[in-house]
Amino acid sequence: MELSHVSTCARFHHIHPCPTPLSFPIFPRVSTTTSSSGRGSQRSSAAAGTPALIDIPCNDAQKSGAVDAQRRHSKPYLARKDAILQVQQSPHLDSALQRLGGVLKVQDLNVILRNFGQQSRWQDLFQLFDWMQQHNKISASSYSSYIKFMGTSLNPAKALEIYNNIPDELTKTNVFICNSVLRCLVRNGKFDSSMQLFRKMKHNGLIPDAITYSTLLAGCMKVKDGYSKALDLVQELNHNGLQMDSVMYGTLLAVCASNNQCEEAQSYFNQMKDEGHSPNIYHYSSLLNAYASGGNYKKAEELVQDMKSSGLVPNKVMLTTQLKVYVRGCLFEKSRDLLVELDTLGFAKDEMPYCLLMDGLAKVGRIDEARSVFDEMKGKCVKPGGYSYSIMISSFCRGGLFEEAKELAAEFEAKCDKYDVAICNAILCAYCRAGEMESVMRTMRKMDELAISPDYNTFHILIKFFCKEKLYMLAYQTMEDMHRKGHQPAEELCSSLIYHLGKIKAHSEAFSAYSMLKYSKRTMCKAFHEKILHILIAGKFLKDAYVVVKDNAKFISPAAIKKFAKSFVKLGNINLINDVLKVIHASGNKIDQHNQLSSASQRLFQMAVSRYIAQPEKKDLLLQLLQWMPGQGYVVDSSTRNLILQNAHLFGRQLIAEILSKQHMMSKALKSH
DNA sequence: GGTTGCTTCA
């Protein structure tokens, strides 16, 4: 079935195939020149001061200097350096390693490893690391670099595999390696796993450093409850005698912003300044982003002024964030003005600022204006990508413009080939709302091919659609998938599916859907238990019905309980009949609500007794029942008594006589009362 | 001899 197919696809298979670079430079690139950050240059100058073998730029201007340097070095050193260059440039890594591997030391191989990683040559990286492992030319640094690149190449499963297979326990708690693994998980959205692993690492002897905490803090940004998790981490790092630095404050501000903790962001910003860190553009834009969540444009404008007077110039992100503030505050005129300003500064070359505005307009129902921003963006030759399409498709869906949504989805499919789960959800939603079954199935196949894991929304969209199309079993299977993937379906959806499953007599599926909801953490409407009870009784799933009654008797009406009791005593497992009667009695639902001697309750006991008589080997159960009854104020009626007496030889005449006389006395007492 | 964290969108 398509569905299980979709849901079983593992995102970890998602290796970005590395195209062999056709235009691979003849001279090796200087790895650090790709980074414009101060840190990159720091690193390169530090490295240049040591005899370590790093990539040497080979442009003409530097050639003569390089020759001078070469004269000062020993022969083996030059041979190694040459070997590094050759391996890096060789189109045949295998043979190059075969030829030159013997000359290269572990640190030389690490240089090559990092070079491959920086150039995103994942296939070569993989091959080299493999070779290093096989030839036992590997160090802790090799692991930390390699795992780091597994993070950037979006392959956390591989990184974990490498980490777990490190043979030496001590190496496994090397803080650099641990930091790399944790970063890899965080970057790939696996914050919970990273925290779990972090605990394990500490247990095994890791002494975390500031970088460790900084890495984990960054993971708090996109998880629910991220703010309190961040606070826990800050507390822990302080407890370990570590201090927050400027970058950590930047991360913490970003966490505040994404968790709508506007005032906290402001107070950390001040605290940071008090501790002598001067805020940079990151700190300002994170705080600005925090103001956006409250639509606090006055404070935002003050902050931008403050930043300008401190000598910082607002960059693209800063201004875009300011646009977000205006949009969130529904100040669409100001938003438009700022968009013009961004455009003039050359900061509106990608879809982002347009997306912000479109999204804000669409969310307040101004779909026509959102559409015209979208068209304006296209007119300016800004290439729309998944974000803008998904905003527009979703808002058309929300606004009931299903045909237009469908057309836009098709347009995206025709024009773009970059898919992720969000755009897929938008497309699915459009096709579902337009009732295009073929296109829905095609999109699911596409997700499967592209190894895009369905998320909570995907499942919801599909289940709703399948219900609408009356494909209830398919809807049920999708819900099963959803549950297996750890998502909890919303109650209304579950409830409606259960209702329909009951209607088509898929009783056991209905119960299974009920159980998924029940054992999830979501709250469940009280009436739900009674609903499923009726379905289970109809399907003769009386044992399951018994469990439902036992656990939820207080939420179920007396009428439904009575119906259940009748069905169970008549058709349920004979060994459980007494238990069922006791549970119903104990729940406060007297076997007959108003009168223990009512005919309804007597019919129930009669039915139980006749079942026991039909199976004499269950005589102990009958005796237990008869002995239990008078204590609770129940007695058998005369016809049942006669029935028992007729079969008394099966149970022991003496005993039966004693029990029945006890019941008889009870009956007289009740009547006189 | 090696690690690292921060800002905008669905």
mmCIF file of N, CA, C and O in Angstrom, chain A residues 585-649:
data_model
loop_
_atom_site.group_PDB
_atom_site.id
_atom_site.type_symbol
_atom_site.label_atom_id
_atom_site.label_comp_id
_atom_site.label_asym_id
_atom_site.label_seq_id
_atom_site.Cartn_x
_atom_site.Cartn_y
_atom_site.Cartn_z
ATOM 1 N N HIS A 585 -21.150 -3.211 39.567
ATOM 2 C CA HIS A 585 -21.682 -2.895 40.894
ATOM 3 C C HIS A 585 -20.777 -1.903 41.621
ATOM 4 O O HIS A 585 -21.232 -0.907 42.180
ATOM 5 N N ALA A 586 -19.469 -2.166 41.564
ATOM 6 C CA ALA A 586 -18.523 -1.323 42.299
ATOM 7 C C ALA A 586 -18.470 0.091 41.728
ATOM 8 O O ALA A 586 -18.146 1.038 42.427
ATOM 9 N N SER A 587 -18.775 0.225 40.445
ATOM 10 C CA SER A 587 -18.683 1.545 39.824
ATOM 11 C C SER A 587 -19.798 2.455 40.301
ATOM 12 O O SER A 587 -19.843 3.621 39.956
ATOM 13 N N GLY A 588 -20.715 1.913 41.091
ATOM 14 C CA GLY A 588 -21.815 2.754 41.571
ATOM 15 C C GLY A 588 -23.025 2.623 40.677
ATOM 16 O O GLY A 588 -24.118 3.042 41.022
ATOM 17 N N ASN A 589 -22.815 2.028 39.499
ATOM 18 C CA ASN A 589 -23.935 1.713 38.641
ATOM 19 C C ASN A 589 -24.499 0.388 39.133
ATOM 20 O O ASN A 589 -24.074 -0.671 38.716
ATOM 21 N N LYS A 590 -25.429 0.465 40.065
ATOM 22 C CA LYS A 590 -26.009 -0.784 40.555
ATOM 23 C C LYS A 590 -26.495 -1.571 39.346
ATOM 24 O O LYS A 590 -26.895 -0.980 38.332
ATOM 25 N N ILE A 591 -26.450 -2.861 39.474
ATOM 26 C CA ILE A 591 -26.755 -3.679 38.303
ATOM 27 C C ILE A 591 -28.127 -3.312 37.763
ATOM 28 O O ILE A 591 -28.358 -3.320 36.573
ATOM 29 N N ASP A 592 -29.015 -2.913 38.644
ATOM 30 C CA ASP A 592 -30.079 -2.062 38.138
ATOM 31 C C ASP A 592 -30.069 -0.796 38.966
ATOM 32 O O ASP A 592 -30.051 -0.846 40.193
ATOM 33 N N GLN A 593 -30.065 0.312 38.260
ATOM 34 C CA GLN A 593 -29.854 1.599 38.910
ATOM 35 C C GLN A 593 -30.791 1.832 40.109
ATOM 36 O O GLN A 593 -30.391 2.348 41.120
ATOM 37 N N HIS A 594 -32.041 1.465 39.953
ATOM 38 C CA HIS A 594 -33.012 1.920 40.956
ATOM 39 C C HIS A 594 -33.376 0.864 41.975
ATOM 40 O O HIS A 594 -33.688 1.171 43.108
ATOM 41 N N ASN A 595 -33.322 -0.368 41.573
ATOM 42 C CA ASN A 595 -33.877 -1.371 42.458
ATOM 43 C C ASN A 595 -33.177 -2.695 42.221
ATOM 44 O O ASN A 595 -33.251 -3.274 41.142
ATOM 45 N N GLN A 596 -32.512 -3.141 43.274
ATOM 46 C CA GLN A 596 -31.762 -4.382 43.153
ATOM 47 C C GLN A 596 -32.652 -5.571 42.775
ATOM 48 O O GLN A 596 -32.194 -6.568 42.272
ATOM 49 N N LEU A 597 -33.904 -5.412 43.096
ATOM 50 C CA LEU A 597 -34.799 -6.546 42.831
ATOM 51 C C LEU A 597 -35.547 -6.395 41.510
ATOM 52 O O LEU A 597 -36.461 -7.155 41.222
ATOM 53 N N SER A 598 -35.146 -5.387 40.744
ATOM 54 C CA SER A 598 -35.890 -5.136 39.505
ATOM 55 C C SER A 598 -35.791 -6.328 38.557
ATOM 56 O O SER A 598 -34.886 -7.147 38.654
ATOM 57 N N SER A 599 -36.699 -6.348 37.641
ATOM 58 C CA SER A 599 -36.711 -7.476 36.719
ATOM 59 C C SER A 599 -35.480 -7.468 35.823
ATOM 60 O O SER A 599 -34.964 -8.521 35.473
ATOM 61 N N ALA A 600 -34.970 -6.272 35.519
ATOM 62 C CA ALA A 600 -33.789 -6.214 34.656
ATOM 63 C C ALA A 600 -32.609 -6.916 35.314
ATOM 64 O O ALA A 600 -31.945 -7.741 34.680
ATOM 65 N N SER A 601 -32.412 -6.622 36.591
ATOM 66 C CA SER A 601 -31.259 -7.226 37.236
ATOM 67 C C SER A 601 -31.496 -8.727 37.403
ATOM 68 O O SER A 601 -30.579 -9.524 37.266
ATOM 69 N N GLN A 602 -32.711 -9.089 37.631
ATOM 70 C CA GLN A 602 -32.974 -10.513 37.794
ATOM 71 C C GLN A 602 -32.791 -11.283 36.495
ATOM 72 O O GLN A 602 -32.294 -12.398 36.483
ATOM 73 N N ARG A 603 -33.147 -10.615 35.389
ATOM 74 C CA ARG A 603 -32.910 -11.268 34.096
ATOM 75 C C ARG A 603 -31.418 -11.488 33.864
ATOM 76 O O ARG A 603 -30.999 -12.506 33.326
ATOM 77 N N LEU A 604 -30.654 -10.497 34.308
ATOM 78 C CA LEU A 604 -29.203 -10.585 34.149
ATOM 79 C C LEU A 604 -28.645 -11.791 34.933
ATOM 80 O O LEU A 604 -27.866 -12.585 34.410
ATOM 81 N N PHE A 605 -29.104 -11.906 36.197
ATOM 82 C CA PHE A 605 -28.616 -13.029 37.000
ATOM 83 C C PHE A 605 -29.113 -14.355 36.441
ATOM 84 O O PHE A 605 -28.401 -15.344 36.437
ATOM 85 N N GLN A 606 -30.310 -14.299 35.921
ATOM 86 C CA GLN A 606 -30.858 -15.528 35.350
ATOM 87 C C GLN A 606 -30.002 -16.002 34.171
ATOM 88 O O GLN A 606 -29.678 -17.178 34.035
ATOM 89 N N MET A 607 -29.632 -15.031 33.379
ATOM 90 C CA MET A 607 -28.842 -15.363 32.194
ATOM 91 C C MET A 607 -27.480 -15.946 32.614
ATOM 92 O O MET A 607 -27.013 -16.944 32.063
ATOM 93 N N ALA A 608 -26.883 -15.316 33.630
ATOM 94 C CA ALA A 608 -25.593 -15.797 34.117
ATOM 95 C C ALA A 608 -25.728 -17.220 34.647
ATOM 96 O O ALA A 608 -24.937 -18.112 34.287
ATOM 97 N N VAL A 609 -26.776 -17.415 35.445
ATOM 98 C CA VAL A 609 -26.968 -18.739 36.043
ATOM 99 C C VAL A 609 -27.168 -19.790 34.963
ATOM 100 O O VAL A 609 -26.563 -20.873 34.991
ATOM 101 N N SER A 610 -27.979 -19.471 33.942
ATOM 102 C CA SER A 610 -28.208 -20.502 32.932
ATOM 103 C C SER A 610 -26.939 -20.805 32.138
ATOM 104 O O SER A 610 -26.734 -21.930 31.703
ATOM 105 N N ARG A 611 -26.084 -19.809 31.978
ATOM 106 C CA ARG A 611 -24.819 -20.114 31.295
ATOM 107 C C ARG A 611 -23.952 -21.049 32.140
ATOM 108 O O ARG A 611 -23.301 -21.951 31.617
ATOM 109 N N TYR A 612 -23.939 -20.821 33.445
ATOM 110 C CA TYR A 612 -23.132 -21.691 34.308
ATOM 111 C C TYR A 612 -23.692 -23.113 34.316
ATOM 112 O O TYR A 612 -22.945 -24.089 34.323
ATOM 113 N N ILE A 613 -25.026 -23.208 34.325
ATOM 114 C CA ILE A 613 -25.623 -24.534 34.344
ATOM 115 C C ILE A 613 -25.309 -25.291 33.064
ATOM 116 O O ILE A 613 -25.042 -26.489 33.058
ATOM 117 N N ALA A 614 -25.251 -24.517 31.955
ATOM 118 C CA ALA A 614 -24.913 -25.154 30.679
ATOM 119 C C ALA A 614 -23.473 -25.649 30.663
ATOM 120 O O ALA A 614 -23.111 -26.492 29.845
ATOM 121 N N GLN A 615 -22.663 -25.070 31.534
ATOM 122 C CA GLN A 615 -21.259 -25.528 31.594
ATOM 123 C C GLN A 615 -20.929 -25.899 33.037
ATOM 124 O O GLN A 615 -20.316 -25.113 33.766
ATOM 125 N N PRO A 616 -21.319 -27.099 33.476
ATOM 126 C CA PRO A 616 -21.183 -27.468 34.888
ATOM 127 C C PRO A 616 -19.748 -27.383 35.411
ATOM 128 O O PRO A 616 -19.542 -27.232 36.607
ATOM 129 N N GLU A 617 -18.767 -27.483 34.501
ATOM 130 C CA GLU A 617 -17.385 -27.402 34.989
ATOM 131 C C GLU A 617 -17.083 -26.014 35.567
ATOM 132 O O GLU A 617 -16.074 -25.807 36.226
ATOM 133 N N LYS A 618 -17.977 -25.050 35.326
ATOM 134 C CA LYS A 618 -17.783 -23.700 35.879
ATOM 135 C C LYS A 618 -18.542 -23.546 37.197
ATOM 136 O O LYS A 618 -18.916 -22.440 37.575
ATOM 137 N N LYS A 619 -18.783 -24.644 37.871
ATOM 138 C CA LYS A 619 -19.651 -24.564 39.049
ATOM 139 C C LYS A 619 -19.093 -23.649 40.140
ATOM 140 O O LYS A 619 -19.834 -22.984 40.848
ATOM 141 N N ASP A 620 -17.771 -23.591 40.244
ATOM 142 C CA ASP A 620 -17.192 -22.705 41.261
ATOM 143 C C ASP A 620 -17.611 -21.253 41.035
ATOM 144 O O ASP A 620 -17.861 -20.512 41.983
ATOM 145 N N LEU A 621 -17.677 -20.882 39.757
ATOM 146 C CA LEU A 621 -18.060 -19.500 39.432
ATOM 147 C C LEU A 621 -19.506 -19.236 39.848
ATOM 148 O O LEU A 621 -19.829 -18.163 40.360
ATOM 149 N N LEU A 622 -20.357 -20.214 39.632
ATOM 150 C CA LEU A 622 -21.759 -20.039 40.030
ATOM 151 C C LEU A 622 -21.866 -19.878 41.549
ATOM 152 O O LEU A 622 -22.539 -18.983 42.055
ATOM 153 N N LEU A 623 -21.131 -20.742 42.259
ATOM 154 C CA LEU A 623 -21.183 -20.656 43.723
ATOM 155 C C LEU A 623 -20.671 -19.301 44.209
ATOM 156 O O LEU A 623 -21.266 -18.665 45.072
ATOM 157 N N GLN A 624 -19.592 -18.849 43.615
ATOM 158 C CA GLN A 624 -19.042 -17.524 43.976
ATOM 159 C C GLN A 624 -20.085 -16.441 43.782
ATOM 160 O O GLN A 624 -20.290 -15.578 44.633
ATOM 161 N N LEU A 625 -20.771 -16.510 42.635
ATOM 162 C CA LEU A 625 -21.763 -15.483 42.322
ATOM 163 C C LEU A 625 -22.900 -15.502 43.342
ATOM 164 O O LEU A 625 -23.282 -14.458 43.879
ATOM 165 N N LEU A 626 -23.389 -16.697 43.595
ATOM 166 C CA LEU A 626 -24.530 -16.796 44.508
ATOM 167 C C LEU A 626 -24.146 -16.340 45.919
ATOM 168 O O LEU A 626 -24.950 -15.754 46.636
ATOM 169 N N GLN A 627 -22.903 -16.610 46.288
ATOM 170 C CA GLN A 627 -22.465 -16.184 47.619
ATOM 171 C C GLN A 627 -22.233 -14.682 47.705
ATOM 172 O O GLN A 627 -22.420 -14.073 48.739
ATOM 173 N N TRP A 628 -21.831 -14.131 46.588
ATOM 174 C CA TRP A 628 -21.543 -12.682 46.553
ATOM 175 C C TRP A 628 -22.832 -11.862 46.600
ATOM 176 O O TRP A 628 -22.907 -10.810 47.241
ATOM 177 N N MET A 629 -23.870 -12.359 45.957
ATOM 178 C CA MET A 629 -25.087 -11.568 45.737
ATOM 179 C C MET A 629 -25.731 -10.992 47.005
ATOM 180 O O MET A 629 -25.937 -9.773 47.085
ATOM 181 N N PRO A 630 -26.033 -11.812 47.995
ATOM 182 C CA PRO A 630 -26.789 -11.252 49.125
ATOM 183 C C PRO A 630 -26.045 -10.131 49.855
ATOM 184 O O PRO A 630 -26.669 -9.172 50.310
ATOM 185 N N GLY A 631 -24.730 -10.241 49.895
ATOM 186 C CA GLY A 631 -23.943 -9.188 50.549
ATOM 187 C C GLY A 631 -24.158 -7.823 49.917
ATOM 188 O O GLY A 631 -24.008 -6.785 50.543
ATOM 189 N N GLN A 632 -24.495 -7.805 48.637
ATOM 190 C CA GLN A 632 -24.690 -6.538 47.922
ATOM 191 C C GLN A 632 -26.177 -6.211 47.785
ATOM 192 O O GLN A 632 -26.536 -5.225 47.146
ATOM 193 N N GLY A 633 -27.009 -7.090 48.348
ATOM 194 C CA GLY A 633 -28.449 -6.812 48.281
ATOM 195 C C GLY A 633 -29.116 -7.392 47.048
ATOM 196 O O GLY A 633 -30.200 -6.966 46.671
ATOM 197 N N TYR A 634 -28.478 -8.354 46.404
ATOM 198 C CA TYR A 634 -29.095 -8.989 45.238
ATOM 199 C C TYR A 634 -29.618 -10.381 45.604
ATOM 200 O O TYR A 634 -28.979 -11.084 46.388
ATOM 201 N N VAL A 635 -30.741 -10.737 45.003
ATOM 202 C CA VAL A 635 -31.220 -12.116 45.153
ATOM 203 C C VAL A 635 -31.733 -12.613 43.813
ATOM 204 O O VAL A 635 -32.119 -11.810 42.955
ATOM 205 N N VAL A 636 -31.721 -13.916 43.626
ATOM 206 C CA VAL A 636 -32.243 -14.470 42.368
ATOM 207 C C VAL A 636 -33.776 -14.540 42.453
ATOM 208 O O VAL A 636 -34.333 -14.616 43.548
ATOM 209 N N ASP A 637 -34.446 -14.491 41.326
ATOM 210 C CA ASP A 637 -35.911 -14.585 41.346
ATOM 211 C C ASP A 637 -36.323 -16.052 41.420
ATOM 212 O O ASP A 637 -35.486 -16.970 41.379
ATOM 213 N N SER A 638 -37.626 -16.275 41.514
ATOM 214 C CA SER A 638 -38.097 -17.628 41.798
ATOM 215 C C SER A 638 -37.802 -18.598 40.662
ATOM 216 O O SER A 638 -37.388 -19.727 40.890
ATOM 217 N N SER A 639 -37.943 -18.129 39.418
ATOM 218 C CA SER A 639 -37.706 -19.075 38.325
ATOM 219 C C SER A 639 -36.228 -19.474 38.265
ATOM 220 O O SER A 639 -35.905 -20.625 37.994
ATOM 221 N N THR A 640 -35.343 -18.529 38.559
ATOM 222 C CA THR A 640 -33.911 -18.855 38.584
ATOM 223 C C THR A 640 -33.612 -19.832 39.718
ATOM 224 O O THR A 640 -32.838 -20.777 39.564
ATOM 225 N N ARG A 641 -34.286 -19.548 40.866
ATOM 226 C CA ARG A 641 -34.083 -20.435 42.007
ATOM 227 C C ARG A 641 -34.489 -21.875 41.645
ATOM 228 O O ARG A 641 -33.784 -22.827 41.920
ATOM 229 N N ASN A 642 -35.598 -21.980 40.963
ATOM 230 C CA ASN A 642 -36.059 -23.308 40.542
ATOM 231 C C ASN A 642 -35.052 -23.969 39.608
ATOM 232 O O ASN A 642 -34.750 -25.152 39.728
ATOM 233 N N LEU A 643 -34.554 -23.169 38.714
ATOM 234 C CA LEU A 643 -33.560 -23.678 37.761
ATOM 235 C C LEU A 643 -32.349 -24.241 38.508
ATOM 236 O O LEU A 643 -31.847 -25.315 38.199
ATOM 237 N N ILE A 644 -31.913 -23.477 39.516
ATOM 238 C CA ILE A 644 -30.742 -23.917 40.284
ATOM 239 C C ILE A 644 -31.062 -25.216 41.036
ATOM 240 O O ILE A 644 -30.270 -26.162 41.033
ATOM 241 N N LEU A 645 -32.253 -25.226 41.635
ATOM 242 C CA LEU A 645 -32.615 -26.411 42.416
ATOM 243 C C LEU A 645 -32.694 -27.662 41.543
ATOM 244 O O LEU A 645 -32.250 -28.741 41.925
ATOM 245 N N GLN A 646 -33.225 -27.456 40.318
ATOM 246 C CA GLN A 646 -33.308 -28.601 39.407
ATOM 247 C C GLN A 646 -31.934 -29.173 39.093
ATOM 248 O O GLN A 646 -31.791 -30.357 38.802
ATOM 249 N N ASN A 647 -30.938 -28.298 39.125
ATOM 250 C CA ASN A 647 -29.593 -28.769 38.777
ATOM 251 C C ASN A 647 -28.666 -28.853 39.980
ATOM 252 O O ASN A 647 -27.446 -28.875 39.838
ATOM 253 N N ALA A 648 -29.267 -28.860 41.152
ATOM 254 C CA ALA A 648 -28.466 -28.804 42.377
ATOM 255 C C ALA A 648 -27.461 -29.941 42.483
ATOM 256 O O ALA A 648 -26.369 -29.766 43.035
ATOM 257 N N HIS A 649 -27.793 -31.093 41.890
ATOM 258 C CA HIS A 649 -26.864 -32.230 41.946
ATOM 259 C C HIS A 649 -25.515 -31.897 41.323
ATOM 260 O O HIS A 649 -24.495 -32.466 41.658
#
